[in-house]
mmCIF file of C-alpha atoms in Angstrom:
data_model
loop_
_atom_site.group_PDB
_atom_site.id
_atom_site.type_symbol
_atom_site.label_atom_id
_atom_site.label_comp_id
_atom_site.label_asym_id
_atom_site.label_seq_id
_atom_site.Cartn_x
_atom_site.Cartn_y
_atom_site.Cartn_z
ATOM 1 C CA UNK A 29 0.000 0.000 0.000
ATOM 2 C CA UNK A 30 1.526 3.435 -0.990
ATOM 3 C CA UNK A 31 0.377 5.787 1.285
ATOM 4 C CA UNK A 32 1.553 9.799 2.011
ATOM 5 C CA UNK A 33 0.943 12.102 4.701
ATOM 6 C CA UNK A 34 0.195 15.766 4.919
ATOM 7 C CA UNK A 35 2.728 17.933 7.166
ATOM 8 C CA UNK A 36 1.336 21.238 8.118
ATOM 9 C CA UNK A 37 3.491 23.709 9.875
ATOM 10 C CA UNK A 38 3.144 22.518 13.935
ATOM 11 C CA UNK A 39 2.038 18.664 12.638
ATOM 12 C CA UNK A 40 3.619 16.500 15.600
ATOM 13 C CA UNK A 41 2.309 13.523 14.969
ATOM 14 C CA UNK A 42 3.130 13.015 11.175
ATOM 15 C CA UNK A 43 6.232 10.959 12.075
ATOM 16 C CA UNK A 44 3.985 8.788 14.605
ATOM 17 C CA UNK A 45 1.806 8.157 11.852
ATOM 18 C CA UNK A 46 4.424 7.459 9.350
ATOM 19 C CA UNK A 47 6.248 4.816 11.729
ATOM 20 C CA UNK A 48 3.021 2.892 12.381
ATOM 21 C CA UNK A 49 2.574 2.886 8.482
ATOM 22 C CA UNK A 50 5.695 1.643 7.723
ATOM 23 C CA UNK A 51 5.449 -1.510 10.543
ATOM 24 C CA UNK A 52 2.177 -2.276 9.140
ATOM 25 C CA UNK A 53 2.282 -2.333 5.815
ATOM 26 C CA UNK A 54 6.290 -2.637 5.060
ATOM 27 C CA UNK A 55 6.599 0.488 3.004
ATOM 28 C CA UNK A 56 7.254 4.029 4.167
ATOM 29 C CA UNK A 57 5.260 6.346 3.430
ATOM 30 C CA UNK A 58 5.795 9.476 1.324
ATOM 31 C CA UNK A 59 6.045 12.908 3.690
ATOM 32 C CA UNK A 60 3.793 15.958 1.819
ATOM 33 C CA UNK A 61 4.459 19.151 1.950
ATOM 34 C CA UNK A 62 1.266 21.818 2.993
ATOM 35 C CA UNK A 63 2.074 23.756 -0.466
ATOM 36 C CA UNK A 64 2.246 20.858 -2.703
ATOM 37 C CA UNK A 65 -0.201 21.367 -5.013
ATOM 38 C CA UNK A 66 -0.098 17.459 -6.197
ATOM 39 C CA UNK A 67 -0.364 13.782 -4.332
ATOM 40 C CA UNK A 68 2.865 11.552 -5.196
ATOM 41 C CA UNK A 69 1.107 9.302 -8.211
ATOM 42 C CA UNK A 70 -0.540 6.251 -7.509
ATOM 43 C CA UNK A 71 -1.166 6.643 -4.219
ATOM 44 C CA UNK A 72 -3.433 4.377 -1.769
ATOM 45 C CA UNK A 73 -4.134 6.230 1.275
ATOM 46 C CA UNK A 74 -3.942 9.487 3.001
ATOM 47 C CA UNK A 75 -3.390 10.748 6.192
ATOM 48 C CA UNK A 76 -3.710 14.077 8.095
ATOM 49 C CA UNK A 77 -1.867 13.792 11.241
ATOM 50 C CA UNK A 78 -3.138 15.282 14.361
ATOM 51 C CA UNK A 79 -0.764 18.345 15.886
ATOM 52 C CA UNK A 80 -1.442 22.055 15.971
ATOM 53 C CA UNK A 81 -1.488 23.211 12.196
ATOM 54 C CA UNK A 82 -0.471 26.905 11.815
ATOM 55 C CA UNK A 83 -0.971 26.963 15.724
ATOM 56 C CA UNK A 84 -4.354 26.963 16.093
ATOM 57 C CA UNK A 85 -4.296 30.323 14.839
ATOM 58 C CA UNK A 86 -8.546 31.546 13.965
ATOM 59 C CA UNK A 87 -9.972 28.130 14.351
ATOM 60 C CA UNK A 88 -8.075 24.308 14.987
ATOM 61 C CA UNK A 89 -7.280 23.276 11.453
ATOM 62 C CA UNK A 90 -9.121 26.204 9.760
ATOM 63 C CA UNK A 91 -5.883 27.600 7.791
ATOM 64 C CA UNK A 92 -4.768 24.144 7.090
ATOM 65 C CA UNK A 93 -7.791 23.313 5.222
ATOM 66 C CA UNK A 94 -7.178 25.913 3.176
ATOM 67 C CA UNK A 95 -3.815 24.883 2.058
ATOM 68 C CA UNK A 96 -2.490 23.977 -1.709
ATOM 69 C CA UNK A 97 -2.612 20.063 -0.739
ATOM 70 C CA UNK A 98 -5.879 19.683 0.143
ATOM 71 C CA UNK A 99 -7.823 20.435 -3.186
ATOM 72 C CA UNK A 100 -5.444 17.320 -4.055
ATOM 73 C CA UNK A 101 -6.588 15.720 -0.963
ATOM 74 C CA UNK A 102 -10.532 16.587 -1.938
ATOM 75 C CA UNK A 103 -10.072 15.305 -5.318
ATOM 76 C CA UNK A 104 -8.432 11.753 -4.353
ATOM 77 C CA UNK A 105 -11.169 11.454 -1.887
ATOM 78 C CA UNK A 106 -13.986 12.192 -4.301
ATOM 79 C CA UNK A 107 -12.071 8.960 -6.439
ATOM 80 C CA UNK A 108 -12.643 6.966 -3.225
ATOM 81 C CA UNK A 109 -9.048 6.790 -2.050
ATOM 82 C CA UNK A 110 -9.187 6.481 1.713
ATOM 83 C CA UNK A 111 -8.488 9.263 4.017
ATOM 84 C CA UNK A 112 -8.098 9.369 7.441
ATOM 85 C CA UNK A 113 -7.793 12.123 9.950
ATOM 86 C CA UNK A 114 -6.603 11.779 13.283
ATOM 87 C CA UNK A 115 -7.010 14.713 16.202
ATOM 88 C CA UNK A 116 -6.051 18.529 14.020
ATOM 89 C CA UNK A 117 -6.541 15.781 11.182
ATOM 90 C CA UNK A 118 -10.085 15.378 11.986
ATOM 91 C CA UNK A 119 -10.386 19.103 12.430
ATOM 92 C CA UNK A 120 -9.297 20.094 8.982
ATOM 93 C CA UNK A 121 -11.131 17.398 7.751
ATOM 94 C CA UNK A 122 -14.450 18.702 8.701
ATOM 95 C CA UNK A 123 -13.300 22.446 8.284
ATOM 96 C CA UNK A 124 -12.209 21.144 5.020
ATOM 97 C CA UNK A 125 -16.352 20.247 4.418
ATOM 98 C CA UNK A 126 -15.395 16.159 3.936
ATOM 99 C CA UNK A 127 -16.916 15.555 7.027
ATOM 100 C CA UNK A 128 -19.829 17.468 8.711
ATOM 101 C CA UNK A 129 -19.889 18.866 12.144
ATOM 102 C CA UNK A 130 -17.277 20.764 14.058
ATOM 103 C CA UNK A 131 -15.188 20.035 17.057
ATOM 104 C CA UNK A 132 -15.348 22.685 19.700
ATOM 105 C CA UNK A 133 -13.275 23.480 22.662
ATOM 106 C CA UNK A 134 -13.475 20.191 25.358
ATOM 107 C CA UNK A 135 -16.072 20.393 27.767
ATOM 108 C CA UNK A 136 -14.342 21.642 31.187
ATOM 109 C CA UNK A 137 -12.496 23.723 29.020
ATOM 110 C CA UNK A 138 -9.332 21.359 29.950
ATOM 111 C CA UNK A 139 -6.931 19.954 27.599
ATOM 112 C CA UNK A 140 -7.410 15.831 28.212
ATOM 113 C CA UNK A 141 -4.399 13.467 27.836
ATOM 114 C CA UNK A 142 -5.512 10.611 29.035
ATOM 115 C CA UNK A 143 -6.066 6.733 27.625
ATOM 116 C CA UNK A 144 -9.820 6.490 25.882
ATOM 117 C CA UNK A 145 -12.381 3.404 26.411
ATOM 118 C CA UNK A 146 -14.412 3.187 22.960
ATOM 119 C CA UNK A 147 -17.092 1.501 21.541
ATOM 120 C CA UNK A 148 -16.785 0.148 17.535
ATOM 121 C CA UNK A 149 -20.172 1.256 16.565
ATOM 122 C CA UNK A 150 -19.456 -0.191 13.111
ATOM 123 C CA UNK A 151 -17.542 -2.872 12.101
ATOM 124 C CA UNK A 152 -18.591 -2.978 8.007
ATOM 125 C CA UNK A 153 -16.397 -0.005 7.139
ATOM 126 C CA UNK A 154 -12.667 0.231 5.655
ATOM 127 C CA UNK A 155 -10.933 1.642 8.728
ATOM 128 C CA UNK A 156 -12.812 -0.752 10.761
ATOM 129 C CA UNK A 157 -13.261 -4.046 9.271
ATOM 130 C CA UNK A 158 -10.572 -5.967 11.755
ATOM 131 C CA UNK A 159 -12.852 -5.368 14.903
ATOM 132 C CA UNK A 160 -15.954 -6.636 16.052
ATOM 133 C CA UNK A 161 -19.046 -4.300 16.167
ATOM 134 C CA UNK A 162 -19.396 -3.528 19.979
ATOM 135 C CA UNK A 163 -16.171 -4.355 21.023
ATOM 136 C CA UNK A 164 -14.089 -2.164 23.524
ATOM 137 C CA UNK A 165 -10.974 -0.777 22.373
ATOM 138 C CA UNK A 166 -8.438 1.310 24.203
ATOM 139 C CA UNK A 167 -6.646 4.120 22.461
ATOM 140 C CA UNK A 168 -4.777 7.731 23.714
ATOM 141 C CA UNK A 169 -6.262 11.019 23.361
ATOM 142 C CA UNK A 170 -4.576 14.123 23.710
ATOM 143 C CA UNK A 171 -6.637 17.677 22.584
ATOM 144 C CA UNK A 172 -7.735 20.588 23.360
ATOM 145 C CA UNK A 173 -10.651 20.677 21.041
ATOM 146 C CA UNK A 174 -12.460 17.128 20.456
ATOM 147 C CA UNK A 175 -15.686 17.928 21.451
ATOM 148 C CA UNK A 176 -17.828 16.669 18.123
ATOM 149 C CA UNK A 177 -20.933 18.761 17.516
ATOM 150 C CA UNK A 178 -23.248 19.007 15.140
ATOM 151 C CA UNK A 179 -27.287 20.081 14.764
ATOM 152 C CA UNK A 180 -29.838 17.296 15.189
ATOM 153 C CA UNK A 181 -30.298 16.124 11.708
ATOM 154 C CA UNK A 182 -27.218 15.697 10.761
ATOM 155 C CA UNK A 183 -26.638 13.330 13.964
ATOM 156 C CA UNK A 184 -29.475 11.783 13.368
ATOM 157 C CA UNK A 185 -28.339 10.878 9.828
ATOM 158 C CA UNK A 186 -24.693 9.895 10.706
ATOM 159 C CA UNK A 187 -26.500 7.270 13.146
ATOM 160 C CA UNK A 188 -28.978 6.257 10.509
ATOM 161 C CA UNK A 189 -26.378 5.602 8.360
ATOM 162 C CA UNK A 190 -24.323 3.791 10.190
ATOM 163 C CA UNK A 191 -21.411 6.467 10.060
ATOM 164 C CA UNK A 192 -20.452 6.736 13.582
ATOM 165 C CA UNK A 193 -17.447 4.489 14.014
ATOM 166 C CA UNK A 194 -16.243 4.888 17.109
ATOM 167 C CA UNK A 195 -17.982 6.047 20.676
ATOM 168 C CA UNK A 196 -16.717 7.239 23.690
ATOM 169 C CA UNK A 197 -17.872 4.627 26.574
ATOM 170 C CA UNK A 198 -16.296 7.642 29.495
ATOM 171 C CA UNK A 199 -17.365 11.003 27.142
ATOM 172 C CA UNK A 200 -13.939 12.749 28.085
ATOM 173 C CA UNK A 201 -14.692 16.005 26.258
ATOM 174 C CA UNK A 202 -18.561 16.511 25.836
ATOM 175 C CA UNK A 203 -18.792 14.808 22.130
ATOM 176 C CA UNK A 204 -22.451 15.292 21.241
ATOM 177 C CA UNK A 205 -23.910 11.446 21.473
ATOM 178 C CA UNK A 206 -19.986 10.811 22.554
ATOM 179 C CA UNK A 207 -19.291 10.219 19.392
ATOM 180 C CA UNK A 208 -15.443 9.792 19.079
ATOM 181 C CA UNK A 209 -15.149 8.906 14.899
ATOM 182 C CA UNK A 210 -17.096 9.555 11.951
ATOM 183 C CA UNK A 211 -16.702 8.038 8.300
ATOM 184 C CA UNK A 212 -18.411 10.528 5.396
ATOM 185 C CA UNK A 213 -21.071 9.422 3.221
ATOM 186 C CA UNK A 214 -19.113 7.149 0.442
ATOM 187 C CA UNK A 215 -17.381 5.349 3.716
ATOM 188 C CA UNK A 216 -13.682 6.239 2.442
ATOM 189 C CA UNK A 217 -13.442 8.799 4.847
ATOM 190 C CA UNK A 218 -12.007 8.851 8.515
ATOM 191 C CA UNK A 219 -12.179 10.978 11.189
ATOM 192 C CA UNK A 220 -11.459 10.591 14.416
ATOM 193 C CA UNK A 221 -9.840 12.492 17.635
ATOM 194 C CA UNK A 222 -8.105 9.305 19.621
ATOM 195 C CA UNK A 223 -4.916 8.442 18.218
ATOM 196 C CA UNK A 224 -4.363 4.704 16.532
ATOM 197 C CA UNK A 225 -1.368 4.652 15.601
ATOM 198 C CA UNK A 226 0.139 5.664 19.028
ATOM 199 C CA UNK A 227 -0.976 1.769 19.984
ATOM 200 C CA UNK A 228 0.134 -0.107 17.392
ATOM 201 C CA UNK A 229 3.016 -1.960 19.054
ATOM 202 C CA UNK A 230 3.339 -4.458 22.414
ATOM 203 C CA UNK A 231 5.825 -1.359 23.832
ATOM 204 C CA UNK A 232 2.955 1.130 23.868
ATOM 205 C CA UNK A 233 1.668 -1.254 26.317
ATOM 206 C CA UNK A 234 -1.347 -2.075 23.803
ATOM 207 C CA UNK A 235 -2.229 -2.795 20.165
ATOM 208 C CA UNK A 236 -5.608 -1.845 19.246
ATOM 209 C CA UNK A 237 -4.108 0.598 17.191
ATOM 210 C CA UNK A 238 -2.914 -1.589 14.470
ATOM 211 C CA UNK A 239 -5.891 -3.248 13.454
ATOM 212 C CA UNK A 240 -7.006 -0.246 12.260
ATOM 213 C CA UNK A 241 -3.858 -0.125 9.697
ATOM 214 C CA UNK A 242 -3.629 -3.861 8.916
ATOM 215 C CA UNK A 243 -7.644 -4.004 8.470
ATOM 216 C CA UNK A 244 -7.219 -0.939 5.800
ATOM 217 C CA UNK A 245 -4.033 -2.568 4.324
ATOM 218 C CA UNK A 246 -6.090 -5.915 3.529
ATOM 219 C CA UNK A 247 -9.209 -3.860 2.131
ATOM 220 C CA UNK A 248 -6.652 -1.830 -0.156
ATOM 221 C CA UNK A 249 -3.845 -4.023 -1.394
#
């Protein structure tokens, strides 16, 4: 699986994300630049790491989904390549308009570092395929602003629909229906503010992590 991964000035978890890649699927992945205009050719999968693009500054990820890459990013996406977002990756991703809703400052105000119990709501989708619907699954969080909101209908729709992949079972930052991951409307889509590839080997003291990558990496290759 070819993959690449978006650096934004103040991305710091890009090289988490790229080492996780590289156990799981054997290849490195290919480091993008915020002001590339173009995706390297040919690739499989995208990811926008979680960090503190452009600090921050107006809105979390507002500036960075406004950068060159991302009408690449848009475009691959609208061909179905899968894209996930992870923490400031989910946050451009929905200031982007991939995925709907917005994720506000944490309830408490606090920023939460902390390890997150969650609930796969779905099991059916790419990102999610190696775990069993309902199962409990432990991974970090670390944010500022992860609380998921959105107005009634469109919660109601991303339940109907079977688009809420993963829940919060202890809501650590006031996530409207805890909701902790949502997948967009064609299901190719990711995004989600706990952090999977932070448990993706025996020395992080867990793996639930890696699933996530080697579930995607059967799907694609």
């Amino acid at each position: 699986m070819k993959s690449a991964i978006i650096v934004f000035p103040g991305s710091n978890c890009d090289r988490d994300l790229a080492v996780a890649l590289e156990q799981v699927t054997g290849r490195k992945p290919e480091m993008v630049w915020h002001r590339d205009a173009e995706l390297p050719q040919g690739v499989d999968f995208i990811g926008v790491p979680g960090g503190f693009s452009y600090g921050d500054y107006l809105r979390s990820g507002a500036m960075a989904a406004r950068s060159p890459v991302m009408g690449a990013v848009r475009e691959a996406a609208e061909r179905g390549v899968p894209v996930i977002g992870i923490c400031n990756g989910f946050q451009v991703l929905t200031e982007a308009g991939l995925l709907p809703g917005a994720l506000m400052r944490n309830a408490g105000l606090s920023f939460v570092c902390r390890d997150a119990r969650l609930k796969v709501e779905n099991s059916q989708s790419l990102f999610t395929s190696a775990y069993e619907a309902g199962e409990e699954i432990v991974f970090p969080v670390a944010h500022h602003d992860g609380n998921y909101q959105a107005d009634a209908e469109t919660l109601d729709r991303l339940e109907g629909e079977g688009r809420v992949a993963f829940r919060y079972l202890d809501n650590v930052n006031g996530s409207a229906r805890s909701i902790a991951g949502i997948v967009n409307d064609a299901g190719n889509v990711l995004g989600l503010m706990p952090h999977p590839e932070r448990v993706v080997e025996a020395a992080h003291g867990r793996t639930d992590g890696r699933r996530l990558f080697e579930g995607l990496l059967e799907t694609v290759a």
